[in-house]
Amino acid sequence: MAPILDHLTAPIALSARSFGLGGPASSMVIIDIVMTSVAVALVVNRVIVRLVTSEKLASDDFVIIGSLIICVAMNVVNVVAVNHGYGRPSFDVPEDDLKIALELYFALQMLYRVTINMTKLSILLLYRKIFDTERFRFKFICDVLFVYIMLYTVATFIVTIFQCDPIPKAWARYLPGTCVNLTAFWYANAALHTLTDVIILLLPIPVIKGLKLPRRQKLALNLVFALGIFVCGTSIARMLTLNTSSKASDVNEGTILSTLWTTIEANTAIICACLPMVRIPLSKIIPSLFPTFQYSDSISDTSSEASTTKSNSPFITTWCSLRNSRSSSISETQTMLSNSYGLANIIFPTWG
């Protein structure tokens, strides 16, 4: 791994070896730059919104920040690899550059395993805060998925490192040795990724459906969590490229399409996880399209209901509905509102 770190710490200078603007590698670099910029901007916005609304970052914020750092590292690896000829026919690339490009491609695989799963963990942590309910065994399912994804990340990371014996054969296929069945491994990994994407996408639907909310508010909540459809789409698109990439005789040129979709999927996941938090700045810039809502999280000492003042917030109503459905005490409702106060502001906010 030491040579890989040496390449990453070297200055990134697009030289005469560059691929040119017409090739697929060029498209990947452009997508890297654009999507990385958007992902960074949205995570920064998320941090600012959380600090403004609740004055502290939560566990899901720290995890998404970690995912972003790994994703940015992955995108840097992409650009450096392309600079060394990744995406071009191997016979057109100088031997030293080819070795560097393939080593970086190997590093990219490991970074992808980490960033995509950290984003899923962040979403599950957010779910547990937003839907503080035992209905439909929601929290239990979130916990099981959380543990599964953590173990799965460790397992696939280890398999990726030791996919070949000796390890350098992973990027230097001409070396003597053996490798796992890459086609089977990549397809199994992609299928499980897509499956967890779909489960995470569908997980809140029964809870939202069971809430006593106006149709418009239910629709708003469903749309917020339906952003995961985009991640599922990129995951499926990536899967469609794996057969060709895993069987490519020229790894340097033949894997470029799957790497392109790997980049898109990882960045899209972070972007979709942070998009709901964009509503606050948009409500200040375009108030006619994104009106603010005022509410009070006070609870009557004599009432069994959590009371709101001029509340149009689906999240505030959500907490009350959850409270009614499980007949929780006033103190439990107070705890839910207190724990979720920042989240209510995030998606249906008011800045005072």
PDB file of N, CA and C in Angstrom, residues 209-257:
ATOM      1  N   LYS A 209     -47.255   5.683   6.416  1.00  0.00           N
ATOM      2  CA  LYS A 209     -48.621   5.345   6.007  1.00  0.00           C
ATOM      3  C   LYS A 209     -49.551   5.255   7.208  1.00  0.00           C
ATOM      4  N   GLY A 210     -49.035   4.810   8.344  1.00  0.00           N
ATOM      5  CA  GLY A 210     -49.869   4.646   9.523  1.00  0.00           C
ATOM      6  C   GLY A 210     -50.098   5.918  10.310  1.00  0.00           C
ATOM      7  N   LEU A 211     -49.479   7.011   9.895  1.00  0.00           N
ATOM      8  CA  LEU A 211     -49.632   8.268  10.624  1.00  0.00           C
ATOM      9  C   LEU A 211     -50.919   8.981  10.225  1.00  0.00           C
ATOM     10  N   LYS A 212     -51.511   9.669  11.174  1.00  0.00           N
ATOM     11  CA  LYS A 212     -52.717  10.453  10.897  1.00  0.00           C
ATOM     12  C   LYS A 212     -52.294  11.851  10.466  1.00  0.00           C
ATOM     13  N   LEU A 213     -51.885  11.932   9.209  1.00  0.00           N
ATOM     14  CA  LEU A 213     -51.410  13.199   8.654  1.00  0.00           C
ATOM     15  C   LEU A 213     -52.270  13.591   7.463  1.00  0.00           C
ATOM     16  N   PRO A 214     -52.402  14.881   7.190  1.00  0.00           N
ATOM     17  CA  PRO A 214     -53.035  15.316   5.946  1.00  0.00           C
ATOM     18  C   PRO A 214     -52.278  14.745   4.754  1.00  0.00           C
ATOM     19  N   ARG A 215     -52.998  14.556   3.663  1.00  0.00           N
ATOM     20  CA  ARG A 215     -52.397  13.938   2.486  1.00  0.00           C
ATOM     21  C   ARG A 215     -51.172  14.703   1.997  1.00  0.00           C
ATOM     22  N   ARG A 216     -51.244  16.042   2.035  1.00  0.00           N
ATOM     23  CA  ARG A 216     -50.121  16.841   1.541  1.00  0.00           C
ATOM     24  C   ARG A 216     -48.861  16.621   2.379  1.00  0.00           C
ATOM     25  N   GLN A 217     -49.043  16.481   3.690  1.00  0.00           N
ATOM     26  CA  GLN A 217     -47.902  16.274   4.561  1.00  0.00           C
ATOM     27  C   GLN A 217     -47.325  14.867   4.398  1.00  0.00           C
ATOM     28  N   LYS A 218     -48.202  13.887   4.204  1.00  0.00           N
ATOM     29  CA  LYS A 218     -47.717  12.534   3.940  1.00  0.00           C
ATOM     30  C   LYS A 218     -46.919  12.494   2.643  1.00  0.00           C
ATOM     31  N   LEU A 219     -47.431  13.183   1.629  1.00  0.00           N
ATOM     32  CA  LEU A 219     -46.740  13.227   0.347  1.00  0.00           C
ATOM     33  C   LEU A 219     -45.372  13.871   0.508  1.00  0.00           C
ATOM     34  N   ALA A 220     -45.314  14.948   1.282  1.00  0.00           N
ATOM     35  CA  ALA A 220     -44.040  15.636   1.493  1.00  0.00           C
ATOM     36  C   ALA A 220     -43.027  14.715   2.162  1.00  0.00           C
ATOM     37  N   LEU A 221     -43.464  13.985   3.178  1.00  0.00           N
ATOM     38  CA  LEU A 221     -42.568  13.056   3.863  1.00  0.00           C
ATOM     39  C   LEU A 221     -42.102  11.944   2.935  1.00  0.00           C
ATOM     40  N   ASN A 222     -43.040  11.382   2.164  1.00  0.00           N
ATOM     41  CA  ASN A 222     -42.679  10.311   1.236  1.00  0.00           C
ATOM     42  C   ASN A 222     -41.681  10.788   0.190  1.00  0.00           C
ATOM     43  N   LEU A 223     -41.863  12.008  -0.301  1.00  0.00           N
ATOM     44  CA  LEU A 223     -40.944  12.543  -1.305  1.00  0.00           C
ATOM     45  C   LEU A 223     -39.544  12.722  -0.736  1.00  0.00           C
ATOM     46  N   VAL A 224     -39.472  13.148   0.520  1.00  0.00           N
ATOM     47  CA  VAL A 224     -38.160  13.319   1.155  1.00  0.00           C
ATOM     48  C   VAL A 224     -37.400  11.999   1.175  1.00  0.00           C
ATOM     49  N   PHE A 225     -38.071  10.938   1.599  1.00  0.00           N
ATOM     50  CA  PHE A 225     -37.389   9.655   1.718  1.00  0.00           C
ATOM     51  C   PHE A 225     -37.308   8.903   0.390  1.00  0.00           C
ATOM     52  N   ALA A 226     -38.084   9.331  -0.601  1.00  0.00           N
ATOM     53  CA  ALA A 226     -38.033   8.696  -1.920  1.00  0.00           C
ATOM     54  C   ALA A 226     -36.801   9.102  -2.713  1.00  0.00           C
ATOM     55  N   LEU A 227     -36.011  10.025  -2.175  1.00  0.00           N
ATOM     56  CA  LEU A 227     -34.777  10.411  -2.859  1.00  0.00           C
ATOM     57  C   LEU A 227     -33.851   9.214  -3.056  1.00  0.00           C
ATOM     58  N   GLY A 228     -34.024   8.194  -2.219  1.00  0.00           N
ATOM     59  CA  GLY A 228     -33.210   6.988  -2.349  1.00  0.00           C
ATOM     60  C   GLY A 228     -33.420   6.260  -3.657  1.00  0.00           C
ATOM     61  N   ILE A 229     -34.489   6.569  -4.378  1.00  0.00           N
ATOM     62  CA  ILE A 229     -34.722   5.950  -5.690  1.00  0.00           C
ATOM     63  C   ILE A 229     -33.550   6.231  -6.623  1.00  0.00           C
ATOM     64  N   PHE A 230     -33.003   7.429  -6.547  1.00  0.00           N
ATOM     65  CA  PHE A 230     -31.878   7.782  -7.407  1.00  0.00           C
ATOM     66  C   PHE A 230     -30.667   6.898  -7.111  1.00  0.00           C
ATOM     67  N   VAL A 231     -30.433   6.595  -5.833  1.00  0.00           N
ATOM     68  CA  VAL A 231     -29.310   5.741  -5.461  1.00  0.00           C
ATOM     69  C   VAL A 231     -29.535   4.327  -5.984  1.00  0.00           C
ATOM     70  N   CYS A 232     -30.772   3.826  -5.845  1.00  0.00           N
ATOM     71  CA  CYS A 232     -31.094   2.496  -6.371  1.00  0.00           C
ATOM     72  C   CYS A 232     -30.853   2.442  -7.874  1.00  0.00           C
ATOM     73  N   GLY A 233     -31.233   3.517  -8.565  1.00  0.00           N
ATOM     74  CA  GLY A 233     -31.039   3.570 -10.012  1.00  0.00           C
ATOM     75  C   GLY A 233     -29.579   3.504 -10.402  1.00  0.00           C
ATOM     76  N   THR A 234     -28.728   4.256  -9.717  1.00  0.00           N
ATOM     77  CA  THR A 234     -27.295   4.230 -10.041  1.00  0.00           C
ATOM     78  C   THR A 234     -26.679   2.887  -9.674  1.00  0.00           C
ATOM     79  N   SER A 235     -27.173   2.272  -8.607  1.00  0.00           N
ATOM     80  CA  SER A 235     -26.664   0.962  -8.207  1.00  0.00           C
ATOM     81  C   SER A 235     -26.978  -0.090  -9.266  1.00  0.00           C
ATOM     82  N   ILE A 236     -28.194  -0.035  -9.806  1.00  0.00           N
ATOM     83  CA  ILE A 236     -28.579  -0.981 -10.861  1.00  0.00           C
ATOM     84  C   ILE A 236     -27.788  -0.709 -12.135  1.00  0.00           C
ATOM     85  N   ALA A 237     -27.613   0.563 -12.477  1.00  0.00           N
ATOM     86  CA  ALA A 237     -26.834   0.918 -13.671  1.00  0.00           C
ATOM     87  C   ALA A 237     -25.405   0.406 -13.554  1.00  0.00           C
ATOM     88  N   ARG A 238     -24.832   0.524 -12.365  1.00  0.00           N
ATOM     89  CA  ARG A 238     -23.468   0.026 -12.148  1.00  0.00           C
ATOM     90  C   ARG A 238     -23.423  -1.490 -12.322  1.00  0.00           C
ATOM     91  N   MET A 239     -24.442  -2.176 -11.824  1.00  0.00           N
ATOM     92  CA  MET A 239     -24.468  -3.630 -11.924  1.00  0.00           C
ATOM     93  C   MET A 239     -24.448  -4.095 -13.379  1.00  0.00           C
ATOM     94  N   LEU A 240     -25.101  -3.336 -14.245  1.00  0.00           N
ATOM     95  CA  LEU A 240     -25.174  -3.713 -15.655  1.00  0.00           C
ATOM     96  C   LEU A 240     -23.821  -3.643 -16.355  1.00  0.00           C
ATOM     97  N   THR A 241     -22.859  -2.951 -15.756  1.00  0.00           N
ATOM     98  CA  THR A 241     -21.532  -2.820 -16.378  1.00  0.00           C
ATOM     99  C   THR A 241     -20.546  -3.875 -15.885  1.00  0.00           C
ATOM    100  N   LEU A 242     -20.925  -4.640 -14.864  1.00  0.00           N
ATOM    101  CA  LEU A 242     -19.948  -5.483 -14.175  1.00  0.00           C
ATOM    102  C   LEU A 242     -19.500  -6.688 -14.989  1.00  0.00           C
ATOM    103  N   ASN A 243     -20.387  -7.266 -15.780  1.00  0.00           N
ATOM    104  CA  ASN A 243     -20.015  -8.454 -16.540  1.00  0.00           C
ATOM    105  C   ASN A 243     -18.867  -8.154 -17.493  1.00  0.00           C
ATOM    106  N   THR A 244     -18.993  -7.059 -18.231  1.00  0.00           N
ATOM    107  CA  THR A 244     -17.938  -6.673 -19.174  1.00  0.00           C
ATOM    108  C   THR A 244     -16.656  -6.314 -18.440  1.00  0.00           C
ATOM    109  N   SER A 245     -16.780  -5.549 -17.360  1.00  0.00           N
ATOM    110  CA  SER A 245     -15.593  -5.080 -16.643  1.00  0.00           C
ATOM    111  C   SER A 245     -14.846  -6.220 -15.963  1.00  0.00           C
ATOM    112  N   SER A 246     -15.582  -7.143 -15.346  1.00  0.00           N
ATOM    113  CA  SER A 246     -14.927  -8.223 -14.603  1.00  0.00           C
ATOM    114  C   SER A 246     -14.226  -9.214 -15.522  1.00  0.00           C
ATOM    115  N   LYS A 247     -14.669  -9.305 -16.773  1.00  0.00           N
ATOM    116  CA  LYS A 247     -14.074 -10.253 -17.719  1.00  0.00           C
ATOM    117  C   LYS A 247     -13.145  -9.587 -18.725  1.00  0.00           C
ATOM    118  N   ALA A 248     -12.888  -8.299 -18.542  1.00  0.00           N
ATOM    119  CA  ALA A 248     -12.064  -7.558 -19.503  1.00  0.00           C
ATOM    120  C   ALA A 248     -10.643  -8.105 -19.529  1.00  0.00           C
ATOM    121  N   SER A 249     -10.140  -8.352 -20.731  1.00  0.00           N
ATOM    122  CA  SER A 249      -8.755  -8.805 -20.863  1.00  0.00           C
ATOM    123  C   SER A 249      -7.780  -7.677 -20.567  1.00  0.00           C
ATOM    124  N   ASP A 250      -8.190  -6.450 -20.857  1.00  0.00           N
ATOM    125  CA  ASP A 250      -7.384  -5.273 -20.551  1.00  0.00           C
ATOM    126  C   ASP A 250      -8.048  -4.541 -19.382  1.00  0.00           C
ATOM    127  N   VAL A 251      -7.549  -4.777 -18.167  1.00  0.00           N
ATOM    128  CA  VAL A 251      -8.154  -4.195 -16.968  1.00  0.00           C
ATOM    129  C   VAL A 251      -8.121  -2.678 -17.024  1.00  0.00           C
ATOM    130  N   ASN A 252      -7.046  -2.130 -17.540  1.00  0.00           N
ATOM    131  CA  ASN A 252      -6.878  -0.672 -17.546  1.00  0.00           C
ATOM    132  C   ASN A 252      -7.943   0.024 -18.387  1.00  0.00           C
ATOM    133  N   GLU A 253      -8.288  -0.558 -19.509  1.00  0.00           N
ATOM    134  CA  GLU A 253      -9.290   0.043 -20.392  1.00  0.00           C
ATOM    135  C   GLU A 253     -10.690  -0.511 -20.134  1.00  0.00           C
ATOM    136  N   GLY A 254     -10.777  -1.797 -19.829  1.00  0.00           N
ATOM    137  CA  GLY A 254     -12.072  -2.473 -19.778  1.00  0.00           C
ATOM    138  C   GLY A 254     -12.904  -2.205 -18.545  1.00  0.00           C
ATOM    139  N   THR A 255     -12.301  -1.650 -17.499  1.00  0.00           N
ATOM    140  CA  THR A 255     -13.051  -1.417 -16.257  1.00  0.00           C
ATOM    141  C   THR A 255     -13.509   0.032 -16.107  1.00  0.00           C
ATOM    142  N   ILE A 256     -13.255   0.865 -17.098  1.00  0.00           N
ATOM    143  CA  ILE A 256     -13.520   2.296 -16.958  1.00  0.00           C
ATOM    144  C   ILE A 256     -15.014   2.587 -16.768  1.00  0.00           C
ATOM    145  N   LEU A 257     -15.884   1.833 -17.444  1.00  0.00           N
ATOM    146  CA  LEU A 257     -17.317   2.116 -17.358  1.00  0.00           C
ATOM    147  C   LEU A 257     -17.868   1.798 -15.966  1.00  0.00           C
TER     148      LEU A 257
END
